[in-house]
Amino acid sequence: KAGVTQTPRYLIKTRGQQVTLSCSPISGHRSVSWYQQTPGQGLQFLFEYFSETQRNKGNFPGRFSGRQFSNSRSEMNVSTLELGDSALYLCASTETPLALEDNEQFFGPGTRLTVL
Amino acid sequence: AQTVTQSQPEMSVQEAETVTLSCTYDTSESDYYLFWYKQPPSRQMILVIRQEAYKQQNATENRFSVNFQKAAKSFSLKISDSQLGDAAMYFCAYKEGGTSYGKLTFGQGTILTVHP
């Protein structure tokens, strides 16, 4: 099976712009989670989607949003970009909702977002 | 809120030797899961080992083993017979069990360098 794929891999934006990142989970996986990774804050949970529904959300402002499509592919959007949004955004997929005990998250390579 | 602490920002080890990475966590829950993830430079994060809190036996995966001390809330990773390919950032992570939602809470990470 192909692994989790994320596009684009690298992105440069300027402050005030918006950006959309895409994640395709492993075939058959219906749960997609997003994480932000920065040197200062480390890895922080953004949100999880399962069957097109947001199941859980981390402590991020409303500028961060996401959605999931019927084929389980997910997108996350960041509006009104700030310098502090520069980060590696990781997507991870599981077969079942992350809350279930016996599952394993598989991570994608990430999208490196730079905000100038 | 649960927190995960990795007190060693960097560690180094000689090839073929053993190294232990430390992790402590804070939770009031009794049902949870602990993980060690490996993130090689510019490569995808992968699961190294997992431990269910209700299991007293320490998890082992080939050269990787954990020392799980539930009362002390400590979860260290031991890498035996270290190989050059073990060089990576290692993250300790926590997931609460028995809930309707799920997310991983990560530590700040430990960079492991393996010297030939």
mmCIF file of C-alpha atoms in Angstrom:
data_model
loop_
_atom_site.group_PDB
_atom_site.id
_atom_site.type_symbol
_atom_site.label_atom_id
_atom_site.label_comp_id
_atom_site.label_asym_id
_atom_site.label_seq_id
_atom_site.Cartn_x
_atom_site.Cartn_y
_atom_site.Cartn_z
ATOM 1 C CA LYS A 1 0.000 0.000 0.000
ATOM 2 C CA ALA A 2 1.120 3.516 -0.634
ATOM 3 C CA GLY A 3 1.868 5.522 2.481
ATOM 4 C CA VAL A 4 0.373 8.792 3.618
ATOM 5 C CA THR A 5 1.053 11.497 1.065
ATOM 6 C CA GLN A 6 1.024 15.233 1.589
ATOM 7 C CA THR A 7 1.070 17.997 -0.969
ATOM 8 C CA PRO A 8 2.758 20.282 -1.475
ATOM 9 C CA ARG A 9 5.964 19.350 0.323
ATOM 10 C CA TYR A 10 7.194 22.933 0.532
ATOM 11 C CA LEU A 11 5.327 26.195 0.476
ATOM 12 C CA ILE A 12 6.290 29.832 0.857
ATOM 13 C CA LYS A 13 3.630 32.402 1.635
ATOM 14 C CA THR A 14 3.515 35.962 2.907
ATOM 15 C CA ARG A 15 1.741 37.310 5.949
ATOM 16 C CA GLY A 16 -1.970 37.788 5.495
ATOM 17 C CA GLN A 17 -2.321 35.177 2.782
ATOM 18 C CA GLN A 18 -4.158 31.909 3.200
ATOM 19 C CA VAL A 19 -2.950 28.414 2.446
ATOM 20 C CA THR A 20 -4.460 24.984 1.866
ATOM 21 C CA LEU A 21 -2.570 21.790 2.552
ATOM 22 C CA SER A 22 -3.652 18.373 1.360
ATOM 23 C CA CYS A 23 -3.310 14.907 2.844
ATOM 24 C CA SER A 24 -4.150 11.547 1.290
ATOM 25 C CA PRO A 25 -4.321 8.769 3.867
ATOM 26 C CA ILE A 26 -3.332 5.165 3.375
ATOM 27 C CA SER A 27 -5.950 3.316 1.353
ATOM 28 C CA GLY A 28 -8.674 2.076 3.688
ATOM 29 C CA HIS A 29 -7.825 4.501 6.462
ATOM 30 C CA ARG A 30 -10.724 6.716 7.434
ATOM 31 C CA SER A 31 -9.210 8.833 10.180
ATOM 32 C CA VAL A 32 -6.875 11.727 9.464
ATOM 33 C CA SER A 33 -5.146 13.812 12.122
ATOM 34 C CA TRP A 34 -3.114 16.966 11.648
ATOM 35 C CA TYR A 35 -0.183 18.183 13.730
ATOM 36 C CA GLN A 36 1.947 21.306 13.713
ATOM 37 C CA GLN A 37 5.659 20.877 14.405
ATOM 38 C CA THR A 38 7.831 23.853 15.348
ATOM 39 C CA PRO A 39 11.211 24.045 17.102
ATOM 40 C CA GLY A 40 9.718 26.077 19.937
ATOM 41 C CA GLN A 41 6.396 24.349 20.576
ATOM 42 C CA GLY A 42 7.237 20.879 19.345
ATOM 43 C CA LEU A 43 4.465 18.707 17.963
ATOM 44 C CA GLN A 44 0.963 19.939 18.661
ATOM 45 C CA PHE A 45 -2.333 18.324 17.730
ATOM 46 C CA LEU A 46 -4.524 20.395 15.429
ATOM 47 C CA PHE A 47 -7.563 18.239 14.712
ATOM 48 C CA GLU A 48 -8.827 14.799 13.737
ATOM 49 C CA TYR A 49 -11.352 13.916 11.077
ATOM 50 C CA PHE A 50 -13.190 10.641 10.695
ATOM 51 C CA SER A 51 -15.888 9.936 8.132
ATOM 52 C CA GLU A 52 -15.951 13.586 7.106
ATOM 53 C CA THR A 53 -16.617 14.750 10.676
ATOM 54 C CA GLN A 54 -14.256 16.599 12.973
ATOM 55 C CA ARG A 55 -13.953 14.458 16.083
ATOM 56 C CA ASN A 56 -11.469 16.448 18.100
ATOM 57 C CA LYS A 57 -9.717 19.790 17.956
ATOM 58 C CA GLY A 58 -6.559 21.106 19.561
ATOM 59 C CA ASN A 59 -5.972 24.512 21.054
ATOM 60 C CA PHE A 60 -5.477 26.563 17.905
ATOM 61 C CA PRO A 61 -7.225 29.729 16.748
ATOM 62 C CA GLY A 62 -10.122 29.635 14.344
ATOM 63 C CA ARG A 63 -7.804 30.593 11.492
ATOM 64 C CA PHE A 64 -6.916 26.911 11.371
ATOM 65 C CA SER A 65 -9.612 24.781 9.835
ATOM 66 C CA GLY A 66 -9.927 21.508 8.052
ATOM 67 C CA ARG A 67 -12.236 19.194 6.257
ATOM 68 C CA GLN A 68 -12.396 15.635 5.034
ATOM 69 C CA PHE A 69 -13.873 14.338 1.829
ATOM 70 C CA SER A 70 -15.834 11.175 1.163
ATOM 71 C CA ASN A 71 -12.679 9.441 -0.100
ATOM 72 C CA SER A 72 -11.010 10.237 3.279
ATOM 73 C CA ARG A 73 -8.628 12.767 1.779
ATOM 74 C CA SER A 74 -8.265 15.769 4.031
ATOM 75 C CA GLU A 75 -7.326 19.383 3.655
ATOM 76 C CA MET A 76 -6.359 21.941 6.233
ATOM 77 C CA ASN A 77 -6.593 25.654 5.685
ATOM 78 C CA VAL A 78 -4.852 28.482 7.470
ATOM 79 C CA SER A 79 -6.213 31.941 6.822
ATOM 80 C CA THR A 80 -4.557 35.287 7.474
ATOM 81 C CA LEU A 81 -1.126 33.745 7.855
ATOM 82 C CA GLU A 82 1.191 34.964 10.587
ATOM 83 C CA LEU A 83 4.953 34.575 10.859
ATOM 84 C CA GLY A 84 4.422 32.147 13.729
ATOM 85 C CA ASP A 85 2.538 29.774 11.453
ATOM 86 C CA SER A 86 5.823 28.769 9.843
ATOM 87 C CA ALA A 87 6.101 25.093 10.664
ATOM 88 C CA LEU A 88 6.131 21.533 9.434
ATOM 89 C CA TYR A 89 2.539 20.347 9.165
ATOM 90 C CA LEU A 90 2.180 16.612 9.574
ATOM 91 C CA CYS A 91 -0.762 14.493 8.642
ATOM 92 C CA ALA A 92 -1.346 11.034 10.070
ATOM 93 C CA SER A 93 -3.908 8.380 9.276
ATOM 94 C CA THR A 94 -5.435 5.420 11.081
ATOM 95 C CA GLU A 95 -7.953 2.811 10.012
ATOM 96 C CA THR A 96 -10.350 3.665 12.806
ATOM 97 C CA PRO A 97 -10.906 6.709 14.997
ATOM 98 C CA LEU A 98 -7.821 7.624 16.950
ATOM 99 C CA ALA A 99 -9.711 7.170 20.208
ATOM 100 C CA LEU A 100 -9.943 3.423 19.704
ATOM 101 C CA GLU A 101 -7.325 1.488 21.564
ATOM 102 C CA ASP A 102 -5.845 -0.812 19.015
ATOM 103 C CA ASN A 103 -4.731 1.390 16.160
ATOM 104 C CA GLU A 104 -1.511 2.889 14.909
ATOM 105 C CA GLN A 105 -1.011 6.278 13.349
ATOM 106 C CA PHE A 106 0.979 6.417 10.136
ATOM 107 C CA PHE A 107 2.535 9.774 9.389
ATOM 108 C CA GLY A 108 3.121 11.541 6.116
ATOM 109 C CA PRO A 109 6.343 13.365 5.202
ATOM 110 C CA GLY A 110 4.852 16.749 6.078
ATOM 111 C CA THR A 111 4.434 20.084 4.357
ATOM 112 C CA ARG A 112 7.046 22.677 5.235
ATOM 113 C CA LEU A 113 5.296 26.064 5.339
ATOM 114 C CA THR A 114 7.357 29.232 5.476
ATOM 115 C CA VAL A 115 5.595 32.526 6.100
ATOM 116 C CA LEU A 116 7.551 35.653 5.132
ATOM 117 C CA ALA B 1 -4.054 18.496 30.872
ATOM 118 C CA GLN B 2 -1.602 15.749 30.195
ATOM 119 C CA THR B 3 2.019 16.692 29.653
ATOM 120 C CA VAL B 4 4.982 14.748 28.348
ATOM 121 C CA THR B 5 8.532 15.740 29.194
ATOM 122 C CA GLN B 6 11.746 14.623 27.545
ATOM 123 C CA SER B 7 14.569 16.092 29.567
ATOM 124 C CA GLN B 8 17.372 15.192 27.156
ATOM 125 C CA PRO B 9 17.396 17.492 24.116
ATOM 126 C CA GLU B 10 20.340 15.574 22.660
ATOM 127 C CA MET B 11 21.992 12.219 23.234
ATOM 128 C CA SER B 12 24.831 10.434 21.529
ATOM 129 C CA VAL B 13 25.978 6.834 21.425
ATOM 130 C CA GLN B 14 28.707 4.796 19.799
ATOM 131 C CA GLU B 15 27.685 2.272 17.208
ATOM 132 C CA ALA B 16 26.921 -1.142 18.778
ATOM 133 C CA GLU B 17 26.467 0.334 22.245
ATOM 134 C CA THR B 18 23.308 0.879 24.273
ATOM 135 C CA VAL B 19 21.547 4.155 24.925
ATOM 136 C CA THR B 20 18.517 5.057 27.015
ATOM 137 C CA LEU B 21 16.205 7.958 26.252
ATOM 138 C CA SER B 22 14.101 9.337 29.093
ATOM 139 C CA CYS B 23 10.472 10.375 29.172
ATOM 140 C CA THR B 24 8.164 11.336 31.993
ATOM 141 C CA TYR B 25 4.501 12.189 31.779
ATOM 142 C CA ASP B 26 1.819 13.640 33.952
ATOM 143 C CA THR B 27 -1.727 12.313 33.986
ATOM 144 C CA SER B 28 -4.484 11.553 36.439
ATOM 145 C CA GLU B 29 -5.886 8.823 34.193
ATOM 146 C CA SER B 30 -5.329 5.113 34.690
ATOM 147 C CA ASP B 31 -6.130 4.055 31.136
ATOM 148 C CA TYR B 32 -3.684 5.350 28.567
ATOM 149 C CA TYR B 33 -1.103 4.432 25.978
ATOM 150 C CA LEU B 34 2.490 5.481 25.548
ATOM 151 C CA PHE B 35 4.512 5.530 22.366
ATOM 152 C CA TRP B 36 7.977 6.188 21.075
ATOM 153 C CA TYR B 37 8.187 7.626 17.576
ATOM 154 C CA LYS B 38 11.301 8.048 15.450
ATOM 155 C CA GLN B 39 11.680 10.933 12.996
ATOM 156 C CA PRO B 40 14.799 10.549 10.802
ATOM 157 C CA PRO B 41 16.113 13.700 9.124
ATOM 158 C CA SER B 42 13.793 14.708 6.293
ATOM 159 C CA ARG B 43 11.918 11.432 6.533
ATOM 160 C CA GLN B 44 8.572 10.303 7.828
ATOM 161 C CA MET B 45 7.902 9.696 11.466
ATOM 162 C CA ILE B 46 7.437 6.041 12.308
ATOM 163 C CA LEU B 47 6.239 4.192 15.373
ATOM 164 C CA VAL B 48 9.029 2.432 17.253
ATOM 165 C CA ILE B 49 7.203 0.880 20.164
ATOM 166 C CA ARG B 50 3.991 1.211 22.173
ATOM 167 C CA GLN B 51 2.966 0.360 25.721
ATOM 168 C CA GLU B 52 -0.500 -0.069 27.154
ATOM 169 C CA ALA B 53 -0.675 1.275 30.694
ATOM 170 C CA TYR B 54 -2.652 -1.728 31.957
ATOM 171 C CA LYS B 55 0.130 -4.108 30.931
ATOM 172 C CA GLN B 56 2.816 -4.587 33.544
ATOM 173 C CA GLN B 57 5.207 -6.259 31.140
ATOM 174 C CA ASN B 58 7.555 -3.901 29.355
ATOM 175 C CA ALA B 59 7.170 -3.805 25.578
ATOM 176 C CA THR B 60 10.004 -5.024 23.366
ATOM 177 C CA GLU B 61 10.548 -4.750 19.624
ATOM 178 C CA ASN B 62 13.804 -6.304 18.508
ATOM 179 C CA ARG B 63 16.600 -3.952 19.689
ATOM 180 C CA PHE B 64 14.125 -1.518 21.220
ATOM 181 C CA SER B 65 12.667 -1.961 24.679
ATOM 182 C CA VAL B 66 10.991 0.239 27.235
ATOM 183 C CA ASN B 67 11.187 0.591 30.974
ATOM 184 C CA PHE B 68 7.668 1.505 32.016
ATOM 185 C CA GLN B 69 7.353 2.660 35.619
ATOM 186 C CA LYS B 70 3.678 3.508 36.046
ATOM 187 C CA ALA B 71 3.883 4.785 39.615
ATOM 188 C CA ALA B 72 6.776 7.060 38.737
ATOM 189 C CA LYS B 73 5.116 8.021 35.425
ATOM 190 C CA SER B 74 8.299 7.223 33.600
ATOM 191 C CA PHE B 75 8.653 5.642 30.163
ATOM 192 C CA SER B 76 12.228 5.295 28.928
ATOM 193 C CA LEU B 77 13.387 3.796 25.646
ATOM 194 C CA LYS B 78 16.440 1.567 25.487
ATOM 195 C CA ILE B 79 18.159 1.010 22.167
ATOM 196 C CA SER B 80 20.574 -1.908 22.198
ATOM 197 C CA ASP B 81 23.331 -2.548 19.659
ATOM 198 C CA SER B 82 22.866 0.957 18.225
ATOM 199 C CA GLN B 83 23.148 1.307 14.466
ATOM 200 C CA LEU B 84 23.878 4.314 12.273
ATOM 201 C CA GLY B 85 20.302 4.121 11.011
ATOM 202 C CA ASP B 86 19.017 4.777 14.520
ATOM 203 C CA ALA B 87 20.133 8.399 14.277
ATOM 204 C CA ALA B 88 16.976 10.486 14.414
ATOM 205 C CA MET B 89 14.760 12.642 16.574
ATOM 206 C CA TYR B 90 12.828 10.475 19.025
ATOM 207 C CA PHE B 91 9.488 11.553 20.423
ATOM 208 C CA CYS B 92 7.683 10.164 23.406
ATOM 209 C CA ALA B 93 3.894 10.427 23.106
ATOM 210 C CA TYR B 94 0.817 9.840 25.257
ATOM 211 C CA LYS B 95 -2.737 8.960 24.333
ATOM 212 C CA GLU B 96 -5.601 8.761 26.794
ATOM 213 C CA GLY B 97 -7.684 5.624 26.566
ATOM 214 C CA GLY B 98 -11.377 5.002 27.039
ATOM 215 C CA THR B 99 -12.540 8.290 25.555
ATOM 216 C CA SER B 100 -14.642 9.191 22.570
ATOM 217 C CA TYR B 101 -11.909 11.338 21.138
ATOM 218 C CA GLY B 102 -8.244 10.823 20.604
ATOM 219 C CA LYS B 103 -5.089 12.806 20.216
ATOM 220 C CA LEU B 104 -1.418 12.273 20.800
ATOM 221 C CA THR B 105 0.453 14.536 23.198
ATOM 222 C CA PHE B 106 4.142 14.636 22.356
ATOM 223 C CA GLY B 107 7.273 15.463 24.277
ATOM 224 C CA GLN B 108 9.781 17.958 22.905
ATOM 225 C CA GLY B 109 11.934 15.259 21.380
ATOM 226 C CA THR B 110 15.481 13.954 21.809
ATOM 227 C CA ILE B 111 17.995 14.115 18.984
ATOM 228 C CA LEU B 112 20.024 10.917 18.918
ATOM 229 C CA THR B 113 23.408 10.905 17.230
ATOM 230 C CA VAL B 114 25.134 7.599 16.514
ATOM 231 C CA HIS B 115 28.913 7.704 16.115
ATOM 232 C CA PRO B 116 30.670 5.072 13.982
#
